[in-house]
PDB file of C-alpha atoms and ligand atoms in Angstrom:
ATOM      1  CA  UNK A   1       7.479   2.824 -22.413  1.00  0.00           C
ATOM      2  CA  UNK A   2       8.690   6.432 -23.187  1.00  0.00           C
ATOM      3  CA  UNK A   3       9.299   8.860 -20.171  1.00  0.00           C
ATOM      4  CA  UNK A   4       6.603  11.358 -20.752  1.00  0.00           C
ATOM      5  CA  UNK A   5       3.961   7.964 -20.107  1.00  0.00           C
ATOM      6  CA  UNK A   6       5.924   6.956 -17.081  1.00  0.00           C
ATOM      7  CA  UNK A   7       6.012  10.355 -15.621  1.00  0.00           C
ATOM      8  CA  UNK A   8       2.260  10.852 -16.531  1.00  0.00           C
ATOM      9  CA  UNK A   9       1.178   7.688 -14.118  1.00  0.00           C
ATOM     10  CA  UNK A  10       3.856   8.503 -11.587  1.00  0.00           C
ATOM     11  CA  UNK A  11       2.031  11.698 -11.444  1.00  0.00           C
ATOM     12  CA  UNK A  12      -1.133  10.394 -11.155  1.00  0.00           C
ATOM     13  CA  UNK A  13      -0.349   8.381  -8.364  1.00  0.00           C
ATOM     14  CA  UNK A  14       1.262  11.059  -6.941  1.00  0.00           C
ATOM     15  CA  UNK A  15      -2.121  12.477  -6.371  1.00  0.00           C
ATOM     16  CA  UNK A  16      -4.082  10.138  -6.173  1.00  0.00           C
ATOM     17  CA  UNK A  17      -2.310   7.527  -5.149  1.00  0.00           C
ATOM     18  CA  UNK A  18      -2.782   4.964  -7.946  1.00  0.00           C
ATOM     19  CA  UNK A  19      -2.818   4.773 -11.693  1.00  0.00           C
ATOM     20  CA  UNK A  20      -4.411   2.120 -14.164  1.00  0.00           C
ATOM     21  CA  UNK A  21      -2.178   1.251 -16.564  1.00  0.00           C
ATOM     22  CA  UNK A  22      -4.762   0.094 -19.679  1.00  0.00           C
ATOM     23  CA  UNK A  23      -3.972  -2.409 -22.305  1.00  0.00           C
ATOM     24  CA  UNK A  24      -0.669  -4.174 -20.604  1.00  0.00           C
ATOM     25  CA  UNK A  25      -1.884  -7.646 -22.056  1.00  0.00           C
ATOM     26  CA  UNK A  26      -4.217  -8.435 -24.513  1.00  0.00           C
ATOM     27  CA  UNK A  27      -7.572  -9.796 -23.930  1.00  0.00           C
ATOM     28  CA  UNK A  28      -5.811 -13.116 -25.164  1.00  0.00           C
ATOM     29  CA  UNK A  29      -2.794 -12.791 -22.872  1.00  0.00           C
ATOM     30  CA  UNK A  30      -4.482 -12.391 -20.055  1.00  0.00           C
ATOM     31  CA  UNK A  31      -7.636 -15.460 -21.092  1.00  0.00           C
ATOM     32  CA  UNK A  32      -4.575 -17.596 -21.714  1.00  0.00           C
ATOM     33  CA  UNK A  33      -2.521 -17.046 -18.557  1.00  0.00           C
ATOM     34  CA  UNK A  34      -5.857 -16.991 -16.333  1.00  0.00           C
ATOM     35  CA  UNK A  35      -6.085 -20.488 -18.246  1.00  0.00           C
ATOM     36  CA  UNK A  36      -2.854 -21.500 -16.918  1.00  0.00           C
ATOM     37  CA  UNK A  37      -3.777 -19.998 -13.348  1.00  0.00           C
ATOM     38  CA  UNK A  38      -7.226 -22.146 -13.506  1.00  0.00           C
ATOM     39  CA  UNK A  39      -4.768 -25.533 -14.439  1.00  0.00           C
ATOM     40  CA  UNK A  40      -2.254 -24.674 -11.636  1.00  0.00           C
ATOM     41  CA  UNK A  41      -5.477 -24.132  -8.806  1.00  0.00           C
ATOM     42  CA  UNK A  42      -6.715 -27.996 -10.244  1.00  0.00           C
ATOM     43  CA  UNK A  43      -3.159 -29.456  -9.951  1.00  0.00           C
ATOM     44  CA  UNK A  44      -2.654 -28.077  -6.095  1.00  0.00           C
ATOM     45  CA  UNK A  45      -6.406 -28.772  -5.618  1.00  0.00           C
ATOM     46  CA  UNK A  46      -6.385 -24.854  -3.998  1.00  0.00           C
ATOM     47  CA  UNK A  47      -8.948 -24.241  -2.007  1.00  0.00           C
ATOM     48  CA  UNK A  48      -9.526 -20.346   0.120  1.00  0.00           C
ATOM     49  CA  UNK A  49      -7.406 -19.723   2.992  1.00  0.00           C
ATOM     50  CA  UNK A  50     -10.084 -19.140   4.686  1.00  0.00           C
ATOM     51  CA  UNK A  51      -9.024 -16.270   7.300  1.00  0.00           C
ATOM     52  CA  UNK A  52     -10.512 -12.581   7.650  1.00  0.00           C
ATOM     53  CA  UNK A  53      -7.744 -11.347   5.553  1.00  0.00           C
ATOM     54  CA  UNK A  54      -7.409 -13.982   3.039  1.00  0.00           C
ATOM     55  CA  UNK A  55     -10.707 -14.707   2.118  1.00  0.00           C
ATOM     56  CA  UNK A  56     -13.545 -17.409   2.847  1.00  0.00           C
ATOM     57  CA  UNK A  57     -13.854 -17.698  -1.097  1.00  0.00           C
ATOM     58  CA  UNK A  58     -10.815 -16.569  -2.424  1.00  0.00           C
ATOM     59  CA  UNK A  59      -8.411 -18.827  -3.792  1.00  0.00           C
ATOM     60  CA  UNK A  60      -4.565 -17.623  -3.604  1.00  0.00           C
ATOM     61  CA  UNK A  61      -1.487 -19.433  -4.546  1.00  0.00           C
ATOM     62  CA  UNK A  62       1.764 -17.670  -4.115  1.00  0.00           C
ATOM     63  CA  UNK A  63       5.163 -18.586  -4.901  1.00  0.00           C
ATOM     64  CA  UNK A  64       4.088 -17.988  -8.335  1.00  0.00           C
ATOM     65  CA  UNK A  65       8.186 -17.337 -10.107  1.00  0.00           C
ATOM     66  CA  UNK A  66       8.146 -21.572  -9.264  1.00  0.00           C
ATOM     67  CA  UNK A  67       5.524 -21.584 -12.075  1.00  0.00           C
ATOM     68  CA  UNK A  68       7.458 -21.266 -15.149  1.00  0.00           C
ATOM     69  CA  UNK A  69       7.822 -18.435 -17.456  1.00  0.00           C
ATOM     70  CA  UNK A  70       5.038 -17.229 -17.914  1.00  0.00           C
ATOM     71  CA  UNK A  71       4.807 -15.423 -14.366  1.00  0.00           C
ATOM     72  CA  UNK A  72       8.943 -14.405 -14.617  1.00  0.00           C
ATOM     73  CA  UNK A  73       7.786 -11.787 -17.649  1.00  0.00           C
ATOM     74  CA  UNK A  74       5.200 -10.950 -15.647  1.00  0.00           C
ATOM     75  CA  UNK A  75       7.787  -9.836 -12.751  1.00  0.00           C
ATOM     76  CA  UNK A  76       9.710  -7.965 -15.347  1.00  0.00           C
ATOM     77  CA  UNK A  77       7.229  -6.483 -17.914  1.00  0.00           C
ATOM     78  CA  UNK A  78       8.794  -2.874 -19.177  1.00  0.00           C
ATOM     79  CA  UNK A  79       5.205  -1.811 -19.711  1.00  0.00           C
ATOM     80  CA  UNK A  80       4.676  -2.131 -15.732  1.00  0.00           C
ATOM     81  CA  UNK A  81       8.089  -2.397 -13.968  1.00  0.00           C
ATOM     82  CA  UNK A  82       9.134   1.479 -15.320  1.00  0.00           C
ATOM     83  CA  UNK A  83       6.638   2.921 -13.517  1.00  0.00           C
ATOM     84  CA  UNK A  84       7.177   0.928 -10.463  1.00  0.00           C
ATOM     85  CA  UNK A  85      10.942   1.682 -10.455  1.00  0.00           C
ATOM     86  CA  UNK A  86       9.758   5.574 -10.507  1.00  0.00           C
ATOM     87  CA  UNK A  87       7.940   4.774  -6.838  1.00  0.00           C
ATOM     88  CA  UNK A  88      10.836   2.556  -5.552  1.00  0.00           C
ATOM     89  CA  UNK A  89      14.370   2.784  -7.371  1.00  0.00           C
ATOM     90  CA  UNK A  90      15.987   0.565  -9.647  1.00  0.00           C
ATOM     91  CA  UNK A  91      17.354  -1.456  -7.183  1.00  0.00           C
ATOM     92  CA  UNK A  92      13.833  -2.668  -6.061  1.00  0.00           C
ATOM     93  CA  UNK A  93      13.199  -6.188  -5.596  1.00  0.00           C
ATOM     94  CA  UNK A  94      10.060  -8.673  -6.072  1.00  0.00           C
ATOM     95  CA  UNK A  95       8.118  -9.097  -3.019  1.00  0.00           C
ATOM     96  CA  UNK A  96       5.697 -11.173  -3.598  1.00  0.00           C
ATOM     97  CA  UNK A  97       3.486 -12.878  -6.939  1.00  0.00           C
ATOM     98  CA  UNK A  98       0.189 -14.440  -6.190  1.00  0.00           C
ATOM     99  CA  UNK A  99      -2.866 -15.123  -7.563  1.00  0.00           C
ATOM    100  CA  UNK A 100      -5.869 -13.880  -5.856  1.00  0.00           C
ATOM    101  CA  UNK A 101      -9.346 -15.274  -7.202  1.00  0.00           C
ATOM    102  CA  UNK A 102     -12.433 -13.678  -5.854  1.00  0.00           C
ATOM    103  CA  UNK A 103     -15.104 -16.207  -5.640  1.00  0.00           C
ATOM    104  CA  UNK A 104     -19.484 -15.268  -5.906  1.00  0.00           C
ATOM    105  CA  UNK A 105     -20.409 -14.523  -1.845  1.00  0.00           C
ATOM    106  CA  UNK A 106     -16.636 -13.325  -0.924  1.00  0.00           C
ATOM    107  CA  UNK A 107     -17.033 -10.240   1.617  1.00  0.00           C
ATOM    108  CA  UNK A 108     -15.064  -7.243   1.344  1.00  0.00           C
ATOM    109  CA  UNK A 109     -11.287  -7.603   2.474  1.00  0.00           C
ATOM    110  CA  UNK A 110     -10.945  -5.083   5.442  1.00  0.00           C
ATOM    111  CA  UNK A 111      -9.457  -1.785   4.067  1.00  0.00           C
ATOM    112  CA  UNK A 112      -5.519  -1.936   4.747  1.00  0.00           C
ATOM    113  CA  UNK A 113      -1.895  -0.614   3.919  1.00  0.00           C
ATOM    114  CA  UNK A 114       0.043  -3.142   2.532  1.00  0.00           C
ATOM    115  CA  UNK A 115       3.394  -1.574   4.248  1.00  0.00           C
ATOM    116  CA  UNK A 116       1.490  -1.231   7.800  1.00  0.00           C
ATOM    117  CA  UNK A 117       3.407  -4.187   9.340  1.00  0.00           C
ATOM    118  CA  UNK A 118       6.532  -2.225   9.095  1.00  0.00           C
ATOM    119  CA  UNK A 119       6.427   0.297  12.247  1.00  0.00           C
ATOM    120  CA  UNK A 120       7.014   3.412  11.019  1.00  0.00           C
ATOM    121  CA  UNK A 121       5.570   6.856  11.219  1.00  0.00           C
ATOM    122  CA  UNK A 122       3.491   8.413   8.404  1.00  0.00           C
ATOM    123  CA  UNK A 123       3.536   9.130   6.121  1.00  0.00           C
ATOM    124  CA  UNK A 124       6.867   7.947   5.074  1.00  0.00           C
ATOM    125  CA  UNK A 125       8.462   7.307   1.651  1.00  0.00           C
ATOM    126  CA  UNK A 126       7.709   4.349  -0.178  1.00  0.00           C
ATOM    127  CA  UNK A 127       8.604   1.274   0.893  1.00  0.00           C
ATOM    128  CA  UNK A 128       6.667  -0.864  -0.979  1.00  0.00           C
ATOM    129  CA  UNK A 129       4.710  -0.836  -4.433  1.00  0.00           C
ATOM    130  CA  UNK A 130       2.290  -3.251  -5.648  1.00  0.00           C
ATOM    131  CA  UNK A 131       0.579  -4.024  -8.787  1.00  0.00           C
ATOM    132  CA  UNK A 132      -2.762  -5.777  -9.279  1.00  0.00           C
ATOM    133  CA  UNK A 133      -2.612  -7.807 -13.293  1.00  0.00           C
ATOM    134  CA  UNK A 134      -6.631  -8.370 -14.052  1.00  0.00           C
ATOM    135  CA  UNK A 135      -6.897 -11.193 -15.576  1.00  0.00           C
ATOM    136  CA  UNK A 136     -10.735 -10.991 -15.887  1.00  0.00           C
ATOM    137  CA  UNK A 137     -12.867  -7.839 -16.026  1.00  0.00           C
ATOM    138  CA  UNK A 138     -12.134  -6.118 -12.591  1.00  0.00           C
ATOM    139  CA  UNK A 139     -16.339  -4.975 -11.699  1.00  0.00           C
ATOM    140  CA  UNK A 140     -17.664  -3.354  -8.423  1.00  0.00           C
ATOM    141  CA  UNK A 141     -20.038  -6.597  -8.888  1.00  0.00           C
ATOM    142  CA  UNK A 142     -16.835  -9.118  -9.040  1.00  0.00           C
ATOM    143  CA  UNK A 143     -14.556  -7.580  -6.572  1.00  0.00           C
ATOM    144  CA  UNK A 144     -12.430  -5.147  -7.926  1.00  0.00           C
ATOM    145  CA  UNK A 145     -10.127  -3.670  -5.697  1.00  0.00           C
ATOM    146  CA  UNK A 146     -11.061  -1.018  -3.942  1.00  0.00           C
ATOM    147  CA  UNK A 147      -9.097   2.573  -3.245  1.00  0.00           C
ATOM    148  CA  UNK A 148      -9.348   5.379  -1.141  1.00  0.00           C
ATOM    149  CA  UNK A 149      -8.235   7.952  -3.643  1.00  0.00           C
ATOM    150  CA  UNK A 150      -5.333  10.419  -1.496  1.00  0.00           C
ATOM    151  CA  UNK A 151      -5.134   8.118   1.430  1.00  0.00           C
ATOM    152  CA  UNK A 152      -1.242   7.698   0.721  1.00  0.00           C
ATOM    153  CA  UNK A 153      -0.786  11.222   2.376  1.00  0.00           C
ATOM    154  CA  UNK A 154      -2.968  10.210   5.638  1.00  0.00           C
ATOM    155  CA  UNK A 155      -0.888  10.444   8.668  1.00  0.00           C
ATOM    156  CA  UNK A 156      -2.851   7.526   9.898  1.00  0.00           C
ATOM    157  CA  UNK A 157      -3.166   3.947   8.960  1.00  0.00           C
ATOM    158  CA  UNK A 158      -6.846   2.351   8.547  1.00  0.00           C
ATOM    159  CA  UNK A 159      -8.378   0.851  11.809  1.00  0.00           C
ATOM    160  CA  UNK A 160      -8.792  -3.095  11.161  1.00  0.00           C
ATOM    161  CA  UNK A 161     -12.544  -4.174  10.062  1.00  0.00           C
ATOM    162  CA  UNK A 162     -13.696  -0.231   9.979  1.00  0.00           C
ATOM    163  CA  UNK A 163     -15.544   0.910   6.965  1.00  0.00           C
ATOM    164  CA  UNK A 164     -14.486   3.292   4.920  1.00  0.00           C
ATOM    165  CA  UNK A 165     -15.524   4.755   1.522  1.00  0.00           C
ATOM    166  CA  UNK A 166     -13.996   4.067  -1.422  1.00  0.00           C
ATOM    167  CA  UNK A 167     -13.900   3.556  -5.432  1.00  0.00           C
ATOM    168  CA  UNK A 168     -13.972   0.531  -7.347  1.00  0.00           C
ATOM    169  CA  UNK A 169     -11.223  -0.018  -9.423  1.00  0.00           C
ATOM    170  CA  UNK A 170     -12.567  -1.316 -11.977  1.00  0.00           C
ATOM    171  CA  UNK A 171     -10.510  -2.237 -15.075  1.00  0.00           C
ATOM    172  CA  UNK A 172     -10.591  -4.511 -18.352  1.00  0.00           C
ATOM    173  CA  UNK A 173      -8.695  -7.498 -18.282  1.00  0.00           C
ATOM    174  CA  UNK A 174      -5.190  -7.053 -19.505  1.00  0.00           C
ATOM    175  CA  UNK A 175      -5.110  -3.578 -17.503  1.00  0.00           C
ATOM    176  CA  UNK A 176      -3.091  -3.162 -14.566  1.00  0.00           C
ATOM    177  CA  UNK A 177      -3.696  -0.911 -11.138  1.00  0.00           C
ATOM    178  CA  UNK A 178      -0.347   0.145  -9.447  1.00  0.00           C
ATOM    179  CA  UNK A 179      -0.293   1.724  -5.991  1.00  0.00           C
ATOM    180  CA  UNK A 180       2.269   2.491  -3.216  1.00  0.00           C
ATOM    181  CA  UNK A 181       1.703   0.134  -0.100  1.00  0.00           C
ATOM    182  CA  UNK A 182       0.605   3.252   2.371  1.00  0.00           C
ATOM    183  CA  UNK A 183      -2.674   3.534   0.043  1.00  0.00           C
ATOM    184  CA  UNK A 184      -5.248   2.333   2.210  1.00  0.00           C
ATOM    185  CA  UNK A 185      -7.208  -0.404  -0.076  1.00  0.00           C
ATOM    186  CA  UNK A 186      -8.965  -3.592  -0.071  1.00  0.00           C
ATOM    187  CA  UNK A 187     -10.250  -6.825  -2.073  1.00  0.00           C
ATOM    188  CA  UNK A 188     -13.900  -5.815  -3.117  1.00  0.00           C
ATOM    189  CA  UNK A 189     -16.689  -8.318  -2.376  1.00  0.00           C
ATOM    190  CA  UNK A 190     -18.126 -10.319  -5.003  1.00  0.00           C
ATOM    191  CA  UNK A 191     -22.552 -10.460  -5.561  1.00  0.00           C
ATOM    192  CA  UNK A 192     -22.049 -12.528  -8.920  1.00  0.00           C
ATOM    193  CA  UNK A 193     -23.865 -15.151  -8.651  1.00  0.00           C
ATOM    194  CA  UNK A 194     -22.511 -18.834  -8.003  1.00  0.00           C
ATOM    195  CA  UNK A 195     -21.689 -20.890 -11.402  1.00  0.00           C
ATOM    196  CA  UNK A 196     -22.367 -17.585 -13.548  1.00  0.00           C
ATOM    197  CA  UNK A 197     -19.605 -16.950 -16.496  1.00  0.00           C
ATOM    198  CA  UNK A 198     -17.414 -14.192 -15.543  1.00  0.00           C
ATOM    199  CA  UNK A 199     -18.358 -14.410 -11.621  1.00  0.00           C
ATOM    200  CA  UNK A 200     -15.280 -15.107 -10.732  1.00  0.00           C
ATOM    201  CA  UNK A 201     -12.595 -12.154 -10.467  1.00  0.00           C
ATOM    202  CA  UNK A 202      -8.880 -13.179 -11.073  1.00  0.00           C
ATOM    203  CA  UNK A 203      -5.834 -10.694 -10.278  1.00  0.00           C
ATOM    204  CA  UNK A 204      -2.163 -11.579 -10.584  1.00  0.00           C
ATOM    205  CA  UNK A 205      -0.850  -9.537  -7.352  1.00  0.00           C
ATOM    206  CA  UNK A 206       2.710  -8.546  -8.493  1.00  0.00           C
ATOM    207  CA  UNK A 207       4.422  -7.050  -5.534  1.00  0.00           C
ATOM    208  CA  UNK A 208       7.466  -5.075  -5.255  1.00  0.00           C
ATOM    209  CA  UNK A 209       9.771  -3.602  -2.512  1.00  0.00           C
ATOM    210  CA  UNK A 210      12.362  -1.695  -1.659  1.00  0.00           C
ATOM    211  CA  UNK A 211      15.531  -2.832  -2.081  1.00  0.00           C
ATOM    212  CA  UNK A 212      16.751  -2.435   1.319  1.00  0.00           C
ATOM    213  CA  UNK A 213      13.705  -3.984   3.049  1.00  0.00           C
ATOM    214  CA  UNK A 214      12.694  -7.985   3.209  1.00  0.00           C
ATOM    215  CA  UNK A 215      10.417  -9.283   0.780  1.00  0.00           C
ATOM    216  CA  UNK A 216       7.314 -11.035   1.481  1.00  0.00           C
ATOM    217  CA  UNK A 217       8.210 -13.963   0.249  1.00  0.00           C
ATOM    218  CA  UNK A 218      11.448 -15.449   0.842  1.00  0.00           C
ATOM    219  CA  UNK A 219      12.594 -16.461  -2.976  1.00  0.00           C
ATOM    220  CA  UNK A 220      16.476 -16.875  -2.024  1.00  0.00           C
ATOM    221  CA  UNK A 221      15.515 -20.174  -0.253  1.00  0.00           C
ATOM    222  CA  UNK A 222      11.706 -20.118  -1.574  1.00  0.00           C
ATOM    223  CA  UNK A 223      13.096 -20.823  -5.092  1.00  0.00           C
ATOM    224  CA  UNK A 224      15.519 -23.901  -6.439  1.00  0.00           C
ATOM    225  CA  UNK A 225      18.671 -22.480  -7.221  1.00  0.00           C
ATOM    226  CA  UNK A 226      18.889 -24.343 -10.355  1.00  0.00           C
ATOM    227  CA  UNK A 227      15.865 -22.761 -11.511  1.00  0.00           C
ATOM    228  CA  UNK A 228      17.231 -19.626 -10.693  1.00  0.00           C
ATOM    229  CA  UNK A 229      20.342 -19.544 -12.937  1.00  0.00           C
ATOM    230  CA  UNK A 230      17.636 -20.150 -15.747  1.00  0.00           C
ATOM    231  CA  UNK A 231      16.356 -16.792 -14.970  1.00  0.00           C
ATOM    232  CA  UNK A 232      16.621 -13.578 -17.292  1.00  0.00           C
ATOM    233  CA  UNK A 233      19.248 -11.404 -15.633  1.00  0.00           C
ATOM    234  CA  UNK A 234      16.856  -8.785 -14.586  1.00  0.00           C
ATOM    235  CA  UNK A 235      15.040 -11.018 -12.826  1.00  0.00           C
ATOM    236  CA  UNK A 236      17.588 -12.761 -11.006  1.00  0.00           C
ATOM    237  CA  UNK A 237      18.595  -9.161  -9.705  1.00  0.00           C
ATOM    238  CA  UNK A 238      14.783  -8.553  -8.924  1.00  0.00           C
ATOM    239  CA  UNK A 239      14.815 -11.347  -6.302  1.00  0.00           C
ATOM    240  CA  UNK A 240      17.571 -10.350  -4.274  1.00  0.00           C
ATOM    241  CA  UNK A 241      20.619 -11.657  -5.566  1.00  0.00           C
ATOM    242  CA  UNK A 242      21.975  -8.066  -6.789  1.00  0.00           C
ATOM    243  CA  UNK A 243      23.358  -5.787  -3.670  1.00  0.00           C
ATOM    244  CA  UNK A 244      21.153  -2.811  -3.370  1.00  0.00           C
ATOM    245  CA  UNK A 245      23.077   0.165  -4.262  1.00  0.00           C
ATOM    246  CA  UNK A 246      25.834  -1.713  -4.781  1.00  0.00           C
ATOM    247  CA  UNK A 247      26.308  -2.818  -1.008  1.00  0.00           C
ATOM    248  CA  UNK A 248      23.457  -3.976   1.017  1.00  0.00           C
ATOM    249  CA  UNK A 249      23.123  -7.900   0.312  1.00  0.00           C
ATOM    250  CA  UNK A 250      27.233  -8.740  -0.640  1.00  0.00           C
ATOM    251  CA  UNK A 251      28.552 -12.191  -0.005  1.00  0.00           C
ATOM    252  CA  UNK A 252      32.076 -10.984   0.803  1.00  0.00           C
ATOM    253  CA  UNK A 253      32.226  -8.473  -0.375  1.00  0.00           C
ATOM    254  CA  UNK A 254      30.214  -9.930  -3.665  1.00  0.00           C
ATOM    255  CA  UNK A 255      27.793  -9.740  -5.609  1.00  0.00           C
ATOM    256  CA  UNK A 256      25.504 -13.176  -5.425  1.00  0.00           C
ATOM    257  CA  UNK A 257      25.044 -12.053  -9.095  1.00  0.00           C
ATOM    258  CA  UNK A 258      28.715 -13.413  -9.340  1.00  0.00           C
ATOM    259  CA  UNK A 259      27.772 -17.329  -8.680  1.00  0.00           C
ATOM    260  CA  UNK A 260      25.343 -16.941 -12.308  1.00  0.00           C
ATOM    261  CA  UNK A 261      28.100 -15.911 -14.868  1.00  0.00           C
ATOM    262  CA  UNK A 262      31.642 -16.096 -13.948  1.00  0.00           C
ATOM    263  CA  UNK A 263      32.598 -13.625 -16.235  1.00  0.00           C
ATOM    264  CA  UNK A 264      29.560 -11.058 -15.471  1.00  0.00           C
ATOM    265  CA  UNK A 265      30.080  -7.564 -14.674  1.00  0.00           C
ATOM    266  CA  UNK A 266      28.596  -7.957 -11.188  1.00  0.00           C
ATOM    267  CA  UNK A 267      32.492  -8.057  -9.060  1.00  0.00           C
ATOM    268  CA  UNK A 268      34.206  -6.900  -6.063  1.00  0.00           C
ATOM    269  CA  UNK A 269      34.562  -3.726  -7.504  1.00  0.00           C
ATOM    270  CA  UNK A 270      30.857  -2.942  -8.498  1.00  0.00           C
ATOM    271  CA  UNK A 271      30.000  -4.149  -4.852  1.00  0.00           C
ATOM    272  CA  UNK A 272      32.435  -1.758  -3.266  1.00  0.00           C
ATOM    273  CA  UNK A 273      33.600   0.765  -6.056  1.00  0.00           C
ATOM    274  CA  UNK A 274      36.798   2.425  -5.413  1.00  0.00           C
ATOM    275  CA  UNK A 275      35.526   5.506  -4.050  1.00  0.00           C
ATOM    276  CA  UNK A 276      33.525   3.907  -1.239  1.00  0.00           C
ATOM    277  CA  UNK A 277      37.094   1.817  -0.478  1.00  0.00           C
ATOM    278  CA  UNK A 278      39.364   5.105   0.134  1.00  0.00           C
TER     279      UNK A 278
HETATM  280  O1  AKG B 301      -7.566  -8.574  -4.210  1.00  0.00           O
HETATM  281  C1  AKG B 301      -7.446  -7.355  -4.182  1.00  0.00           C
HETATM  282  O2  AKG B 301      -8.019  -6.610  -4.974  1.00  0.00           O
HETATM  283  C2  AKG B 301      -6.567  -6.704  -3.148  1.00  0.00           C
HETATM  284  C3  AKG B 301      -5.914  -7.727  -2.251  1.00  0.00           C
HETATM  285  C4  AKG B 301      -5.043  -7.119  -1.206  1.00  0.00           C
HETATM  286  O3  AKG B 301      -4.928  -5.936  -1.072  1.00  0.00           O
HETATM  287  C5  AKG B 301      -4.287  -8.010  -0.321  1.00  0.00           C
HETATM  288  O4  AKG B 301      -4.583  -9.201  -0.234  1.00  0.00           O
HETATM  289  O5  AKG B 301      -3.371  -7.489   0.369  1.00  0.00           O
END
């Protein structure tokens, strides 16, 4: 993606505090991974976590870089992961990748932050970034997610269960909605009705966080190792096993990057370079 794109949606979220990115996956991309996604929920017999937050009739399964390749180029798509980089830094890391499949009769998801279990006073920079992959249509009727356009400069975070306005963000499947994690936001609900085509919504949510803050979901130990070294490069870095800025996350004074390819770039010396040493 060339810079003058990138810096258009960084501005946009800049104001507004999200962006859509259109046309990330073809219609046929995205019918043939929500395929896959429909497979994987009949394999794991998935069934709605059923909890306030989760959804009574949403169906979510996480852990989603286990899955095969499918979801890794999701993780590191250049048509997405520029723009996030822009909010975060290069040195950002996955969070989290889950499905999350809206069901006919779902209720709104209570308008939240997606950073607001980290206790810090707002606003703040970044910390998080997060990008919603429609996989269907994304409708007001089907549960697009909804966005309080500006809320990432609110000094406040959103009171639990409250209403608030907000926008649909609707979007064709193949599109993708990026926002930072202090935009206040929220599953929509879904009025299709039961056994209709199309009444179910499915997203891919494909977090991302700073590099110097925990992920969401633990893919060090979350992940086999062996599948791991099979990773691209870029995405083995993405799930924590590249130091951020060089130095947060060494083994030793390490890189873990250094256990993939014993003849990689990623040694003592890009851990610690020679000017941090003295
Ligand atoms: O499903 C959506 O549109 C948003 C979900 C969400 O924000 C969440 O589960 O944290």
């Amino acid at each position: 993606m060339d810079e003058t794109r990138i810096d258009g949606y960084l501005a946009q979220i800049a104001e507004d505090g999200y962006c859509i990115i259109e046309n990330v996956l073809s219609p046929e991309h995205a019918d043939a991974i929500a395929d896959e996604v429909r497979e994987l929920e009949q394999e794991l017999d998935t069934q709605p976590y059923a909890n306030v937050f989760e959804g009574a009739k949403t169906k979510r399964i996480y852990n989603l870089l286990t899955r095969g390749p499918t979801f890794w180029a999701i993780a590191t798509n250049p048509l997405v992961l520029p723009v996030v980089e822009g909010v975060l830094d290069h040195d950002l890391l996955v969070s989290s990748l889950s499905t999350i499949h809206i069901g006919p009769g779902e209720i709104p998801q209570p308008i939240h932050v997606d950073d607001g279990i980290i206790n810090l006073p707002l606003p703040h920079p970044p910390l998080v970034c997060n990008t919603m992959y429609a996989l269907t249509d994304f409708t007001e009727e089907n549960g697009a997610t909804r966005i309080i356009p500006g809320s990432h400069k609110f000094d406040t975070a959103p009171e639990f269960g409250k209403h608030y306005d907000s926008i649909p963000a609707e979007m064709s499947k193949g599109s993708v909605l990026v926002w930072p994690g202090n935009v206040w936001h929220g599953g929509g609900k879904n009025i299709m009705p039961e056994g209709g085509p199309d009444s179910w919504r499915m997203g891919l949510a494909m977090n991302y966080c700073a590099g110097f803050i925990r992920q969401q979901e633990n893919q060090q130990i979350g992940i086999p190792l062996d599948m791991i070294k099979t990773f691209p490069k870029r995405l083995q870095e993405l799930i924590g096993f590249a130091p951020y800025h060089g130095v947060i996350g060494h083994i030793d004074r390490q890189s873990p990057m250094a256990m993939f390819d014993a003849t990689n770039t990623h040694s003592l010396a890009n851990v610690f370079p020679p000017s941090a040493e003295g």
